[in-house]
Amino acid sequence: MKKTLFAAALFATAAMGALAPASAAPVTYKIDPAHLSVAFIVNHVGFSNVIGRFNTAAGDVTFDKDAVEKSAVNVSIDTASVDTNHAKRDDHLRSPDFFNAKEFPKLTFKSSKIEKTGAKTGKLYGDLTMLGVTKPVVLDVTFNNEGVSPASKLETVGFSARGTVKRTDFGMKYGAPAIGDEIQLLIEAEAVKA
């Protein structure tokens, strides 16, 4: 489920580029790990919602502002970096019951299509691979800003992405449905011109 979240962040990056102001040629951006949050929310036996994140991920976005359909995003997340602020639970999440981080150290997302839905919104379609299983996912993306960041002095784009994935679709069945099957993904990211 956390993988999906990470995947969602990457998708958002691509969509963001597609929604930014027009330009003459495709531009490549690298996701800035210092300004990336890939989080997830999962219900815990009906009593509360656990919030977690992935601490390590990398990716790039190539987009053509004049031809959004030619834009692309690729992201890779380290499954062992899952973090719910509880060591025992995090160890369990890394185990074969959940992310099986030893056998499947990476969770990946590769975009397939970007659809513009508004002046600053879009849908990012792509393939999420987790536990060796690849499934299509769709993220709702909001383009936040583009330009030279006053902090880094670098050409930067920023976006937010939201989506939902079913972990059992990827074979992660432990504890379902008591431990929620539908995982909410929340991604906040900045990407810097390569």
mmCIF file of C-alpha atoms in Angstrom:
data_model
loop_
_atom_site.group_PDB
_atom_site.id
_atom_site.type_symbol
_atom_site.label_atom_id
_atom_site.label_comp_id
_atom_site.label_asym_id
_atom_site.label_seq_id
_atom_site.Cartn_x
_atom_site.Cartn_y
_atom_site.Cartn_z
ATOM 1 C CA MET A 1 0.000 0.000 0.000
ATOM 2 C CA LYS A 2 2.853 2.340 0.763
ATOM 3 C CA LYS A 3 4.340 1.461 -2.517
ATOM 4 C CA THR A 4 1.257 2.680 -4.199
ATOM 5 C CA LEU A 5 1.629 5.920 -2.400
ATOM 6 C CA PHE A 6 5.082 6.358 -3.658
ATOM 7 C CA ALA A 7 3.961 5.409 -7.044
ATOM 8 C CA ALA A 8 1.297 8.050 -6.812
ATOM 9 C CA ALA A 9 3.863 10.743 -6.106
ATOM 10 C CA LEU A 10 5.743 9.963 -9.232
ATOM 11 C CA PHE A 11 2.591 10.049 -11.315
ATOM 12 C CA ALA A 12 1.762 13.409 -9.923
ATOM 13 C CA THR A 13 5.069 14.750 -11.090
ATOM 14 C CA ALA A 14 4.341 13.842 -14.680
ATOM 15 C CA ALA A 15 0.892 15.335 -14.573
ATOM 16 C CA MET A 16 2.253 18.479 -13.105
ATOM 17 C CA GLY A 17 4.559 18.999 -16.004
ATOM 18 C CA ALA A 18 1.734 18.426 -18.411
ATOM 19 C CA LEU A 19 -0.346 21.136 -16.792
ATOM 20 C CA ALA A 20 2.397 23.771 -16.633
ATOM 21 C CA PRO A 21 2.684 26.664 -19.081
ATOM 22 C CA ALA A 22 3.481 25.846 -22.723
ATOM 23 C CA SER A 23 7.017 25.373 -24.003
ATOM 24 C CA ALA A 24 8.700 24.413 -27.255
ATOM 25 C CA ALA A 25 10.247 21.068 -26.310
ATOM 26 C CA PRO A 26 10.085 18.289 -23.711
ATOM 27 C CA VAL A 27 11.873 19.111 -20.452
ATOM 28 C CA THR A 28 13.342 16.572 -18.019
ATOM 29 C CA TYR A 29 13.032 17.061 -14.255
ATOM 30 C CA LYS A 30 14.437 15.029 -11.376
ATOM 31 C CA ILE A 31 12.277 14.536 -8.309
ATOM 32 C CA ASP A 32 13.833 16.375 -5.358
ATOM 33 C CA PRO A 33 14.065 13.870 -2.448
ATOM 34 C CA ALA A 34 14.273 16.729 0.057
ATOM 35 C CA HIS A 35 10.827 17.939 -1.045
ATOM 36 C CA LEU A 36 8.981 14.674 -1.604
ATOM 37 C CA SER A 37 6.377 13.150 0.685
ATOM 38 C CA VAL A 38 4.805 9.829 -0.277
ATOM 39 C CA ALA A 39 2.255 8.933 2.363
ATOM 40 C CA PHE A 40 -0.536 6.425 2.783
ATOM 41 C CA ILE A 41 -3.533 5.949 5.045
ATOM 42 C CA VAL A 42 -4.957 2.525 5.943
ATOM 43 C CA ASN A 43 -7.789 1.602 8.281
ATOM 44 C CA HIS A 44 -6.819 -0.460 11.338
ATOM 45 C CA VAL A 45 -9.591 -2.879 12.360
ATOM 46 C CA GLY A 46 -12.198 -0.138 12.274
ATOM 47 C CA PHE A 47 -10.768 1.787 15.223
ATOM 48 C CA SER A 48 -8.336 4.199 13.598
ATOM 49 C CA ASN A 49 -6.438 5.046 10.436
ATOM 50 C CA VAL A 50 -2.687 4.427 10.389
ATOM 51 C CA ILE A 51 -0.636 7.005 8.494
ATOM 52 C CA GLY A 52 2.700 5.977 7.022
ATOM 53 C CA ARG A 53 5.240 7.065 4.428
ATOM 54 C CA PHE A 54 8.183 5.920 2.334
ATOM 55 C CA ASN A 55 11.389 7.730 3.176
ATOM 56 C CA THR A 56 13.468 6.811 0.102
ATOM 57 C CA ALA A 57 12.456 7.224 -3.545
ATOM 58 C CA ALA A 58 13.825 8.543 -6.828
ATOM 59 C CA GLY A 59 12.429 9.377 -10.222
ATOM 60 C CA ASP A 60 12.285 11.625 -13.236
ATOM 61 C CA VAL A 61 9.654 13.363 -15.283
ATOM 62 C CA THR A 62 9.828 14.283 -18.951
ATOM 63 C CA PHE A 63 7.050 16.453 -20.269
ATOM 64 C CA ASP A 64 6.105 18.387 -23.334
ATOM 65 C CA LYS A 65 3.914 21.345 -22.440
ATOM 66 C CA ASP A 66 2.645 21.585 -26.002
ATOM 67 C CA ALA A 67 1.821 17.870 -26.254
ATOM 68 C CA VAL A 68 0.906 16.586 -22.810
ATOM 69 C CA GLU A 69 0.265 13.084 -24.152
ATOM 70 C CA LYS A 70 4.009 12.768 -24.860
ATOM 71 C CA SER A 71 4.960 13.401 -21.237
ATOM 72 C CA ALA A 72 6.248 10.568 -19.037
ATOM 73 C CA VAL A 73 7.199 9.745 -15.463
ATOM 74 C CA ASN A 74 9.212 6.925 -13.897
ATOM 75 C CA VAL A 75 9.556 6.396 -10.155
ATOM 76 C CA SER A 76 11.243 3.862 -7.900
ATOM 77 C CA ILE A 77 10.581 3.526 -4.160
ATOM 78 C CA ASP A 78 12.607 1.568 -1.615
ATOM 79 C CA THR A 79 10.089 -0.658 0.162
ATOM 80 C CA ALA A 80 12.374 -1.064 3.186
ATOM 81 C CA SER A 81 12.034 2.696 3.797
ATOM 82 C CA VAL A 82 8.407 2.294 4.937
ATOM 83 C CA ASP A 83 7.882 4.305 8.123
ATOM 84 C CA THR A 84 4.806 4.451 10.375
ATOM 85 C CA ASN A 85 6.680 5.781 13.422
ATOM 86 C CA HIS A 86 6.473 2.363 15.135
ATOM 87 C CA ALA A 87 9.517 0.076 14.796
ATOM 88 C CA LYS A 88 7.736 -3.246 15.439
ATOM 89 C CA ARG A 89 4.979 -2.463 12.938
ATOM 90 C CA ASP A 90 7.510 -1.229 10.366
ATOM 91 C CA ASP A 91 9.460 -4.493 10.679
ATOM 92 C CA HIS A 92 6.204 -6.386 10.077
ATOM 93 C CA LEU A 93 5.434 -4.220 7.034
ATOM 94 C CA ARG A 94 8.854 -5.129 5.585
ATOM 95 C CA SER A 95 8.137 -8.845 6.088
ATOM 96 C CA PRO A 96 6.596 -11.276 3.539
ATOM 97 C CA ASP A 97 3.159 -10.525 5.078
ATOM 98 C CA PHE A 98 3.228 -7.095 3.459
ATOM 99 C CA PHE A 99 5.958 -5.514 1.283
ATOM 100 C CA ASN A 100 8.409 -8.420 1.450
ATOM 101 C CA ALA A 101 11.229 -5.889 1.155
ATOM 102 C CA LYS A 102 13.981 -8.513 1.006
ATOM 103 C CA GLU A 103 12.568 -10.209 -2.105
ATOM 104 C CA PHE A 104 10.987 -7.066 -3.604
ATOM 105 C CA PRO A 105 13.199 -4.119 -2.600
ATOM 106 C CA LYS A 106 11.645 -1.708 -5.113
ATOM 107 C CA LEU A 107 8.153 -0.514 -5.882
ATOM 108 C CA THR A 108 7.934 1.172 -9.282
ATOM 109 C CA PHE A 109 5.593 3.322 -11.307
ATOM 110 C CA LYS A 110 5.740 3.994 -15.040
ATOM 111 C CA SER A 111 3.244 6.385 -16.584
ATOM 112 C CA SER A 112 1.181 5.474 -19.631
ATOM 113 C CA LYS A 113 -1.001 8.553 -20.176
ATOM 114 C CA ILE A 114 -1.757 12.017 -18.835
ATOM 115 C CA GLU A 115 -5.192 13.555 -19.240
ATOM 116 C CA LYS A 116 -5.755 17.252 -18.576
ATOM 117 C CA THR A 117 -9.014 17.899 -16.694
ATOM 118 C CA GLY A 118 -8.698 21.608 -15.890
ATOM 119 C CA ALA A 119 -6.347 24.591 -15.865
ATOM 120 C CA LYS A 120 -4.288 23.060 -13.058
ATOM 121 C CA THR A 121 -5.684 19.536 -12.706
ATOM 122 C CA GLY A 122 -5.284 16.224 -14.447
ATOM 123 C CA LYS A 123 -5.357 12.445 -14.239
ATOM 124 C CA LEU A 124 -2.137 10.468 -14.317
ATOM 125 C CA TYR A 125 -2.430 6.900 -15.620
ATOM 126 C CA GLY A 126 0.305 4.330 -15.231
ATOM 127 C CA ASP A 127 1.474 0.894 -14.163
ATOM 128 C CA LEU A 128 2.351 0.270 -10.539
ATOM 129 C CA THR A 129 4.516 -2.760 -9.784
ATOM 130 C CA MET A 130 4.510 -4.110 -6.245
ATOM 131 C CA LEU A 131 5.372 -7.596 -4.992
ATOM 132 C CA GLY A 132 6.169 -8.532 -8.589
ATOM 133 C CA VAL A 133 2.603 -7.737 -9.712
ATOM 134 C CA THR A 134 1.856 -4.916 -12.166
ATOM 135 C CA LYS A 135 -1.547 -3.195 -12.181
ATOM 136 C CA PRO A 136 -2.899 0.015 -13.722
ATOM 137 C CA VAL A 137 -3.517 2.952 -11.386
ATOM 138 C CA VAL A 138 -4.970 6.447 -11.813
ATOM 139 C CA LEU A 139 -4.025 9.483 -9.713
ATOM 140 C CA ASP A 140 -5.739 12.854 -9.468
ATOM 141 C CA VAL A 141 -3.055 15.513 -9.851
ATOM 142 C CA THR A 142 -2.959 19.218 -9.068
ATOM 143 C CA PHE A 143 -0.204 21.384 -10.557
ATOM 144 C CA ASN A 144 0.896 23.839 -7.875
ATOM 145 C CA ASN A 145 3.622 26.024 -9.339
ATOM 146 C CA GLU A 146 6.458 26.336 -11.857
ATOM 147 C CA GLY A 147 9.455 28.638 -11.994
ATOM 148 C CA VAL A 148 12.702 29.441 -10.242
ATOM 149 C CA SER A 149 12.455 28.433 -6.583
ATOM 150 C CA PRO A 150 13.495 31.262 -4.241
ATOM 151 C CA ALA A 151 15.021 28.593 -1.976
ATOM 152 C CA SER A 152 17.163 26.619 -4.445
ATOM 153 C CA LYS A 153 17.424 29.163 -7.295
ATOM 154 C CA LEU A 154 16.661 26.249 -9.666
ATOM 155 C CA GLU A 155 13.882 25.711 -12.227
ATOM 156 C CA THR A 156 11.271 23.784 -10.257
ATOM 157 C CA VAL A 157 7.771 22.363 -10.639
ATOM 158 C CA GLY A 158 5.506 21.394 -7.736
ATOM 159 C CA PHE A 159 2.450 19.183 -7.564
ATOM 160 C CA SER A 160 0.063 17.231 -5.353
ATOM 161 C CA ALA A 161 -1.455 13.829 -6.124
ATOM 162 C CA ARG A 162 -4.173 11.740 -4.532
ATOM 163 C CA GLY A 163 -5.450 8.265 -5.287
ATOM 164 C CA THR A 164 -6.634 4.929 -3.923
ATOM 165 C CA VAL A 165 -5.308 1.434 -4.552
ATOM 166 C CA LYS A 166 -6.404 -2.015 -3.388
ATOM 167 C CA ARG A 167 -3.475 -3.837 -1.844
ATOM 168 C CA THR A 168 -5.070 -7.250 -2.365
ATOM 169 C CA ASP A 169 -4.907 -6.632 -6.138
ATOM 170 C CA PHE A 170 -1.120 -6.947 -5.730
ATOM 171 C CA GLY A 171 -1.320 -10.073 -3.575
ATOM 172 C CA MET A 172 -0.923 -8.275 -0.229
ATOM 173 C CA LYS A 173 -3.734 -10.100 1.554
ATOM 174 C CA TYR A 174 -2.510 -10.299 5.146
ATOM 175 C CA GLY A 175 -5.157 -9.152 7.642
ATOM 176 C CA ALA A 176 -7.690 -8.062 4.997
ATOM 177 C CA PRO A 177 -10.344 -6.846 5.386
ATOM 178 C CA ALA A 178 -9.798 -6.065 9.088
ATOM 179 C CA ILE A 179 -6.667 -4.197 8.080
ATOM 180 C CA GLY A 180 -7.991 -2.059 5.237
ATOM 181 C CA ASP A 181 -7.740 -3.202 1.633
ATOM 182 C CA GLU A 182 -8.207 0.281 0.122
ATOM 183 C CA ILE A 183 -5.126 2.407 0.669
ATOM 184 C CA GLN A 184 -5.322 6.175 0.302
ATOM 185 C CA LEU A 185 -2.257 7.744 -1.280
ATOM 186 C CA LEU A 186 -1.110 11.316 -0.652
ATOM 187 C CA ILE A 187 1.844 12.694 -2.584
ATOM 188 C CA GLU A 188 3.478 16.104 -2.389
ATOM 189 C CA ALA A 189 6.482 16.703 -4.618
ATOM 190 C CA GLU A 190 8.865 19.150 -6.199
ATOM 191 C CA ALA A 191 11.015 18.291 -9.204
ATOM 192 C CA VAL A 192 14.062 20.194 -10.440
ATOM 193 C CA LYS A 193 15.116 20.719 -14.050
ATOM 194 C CA ALA A 194 17.820 18.201 -14.928
#
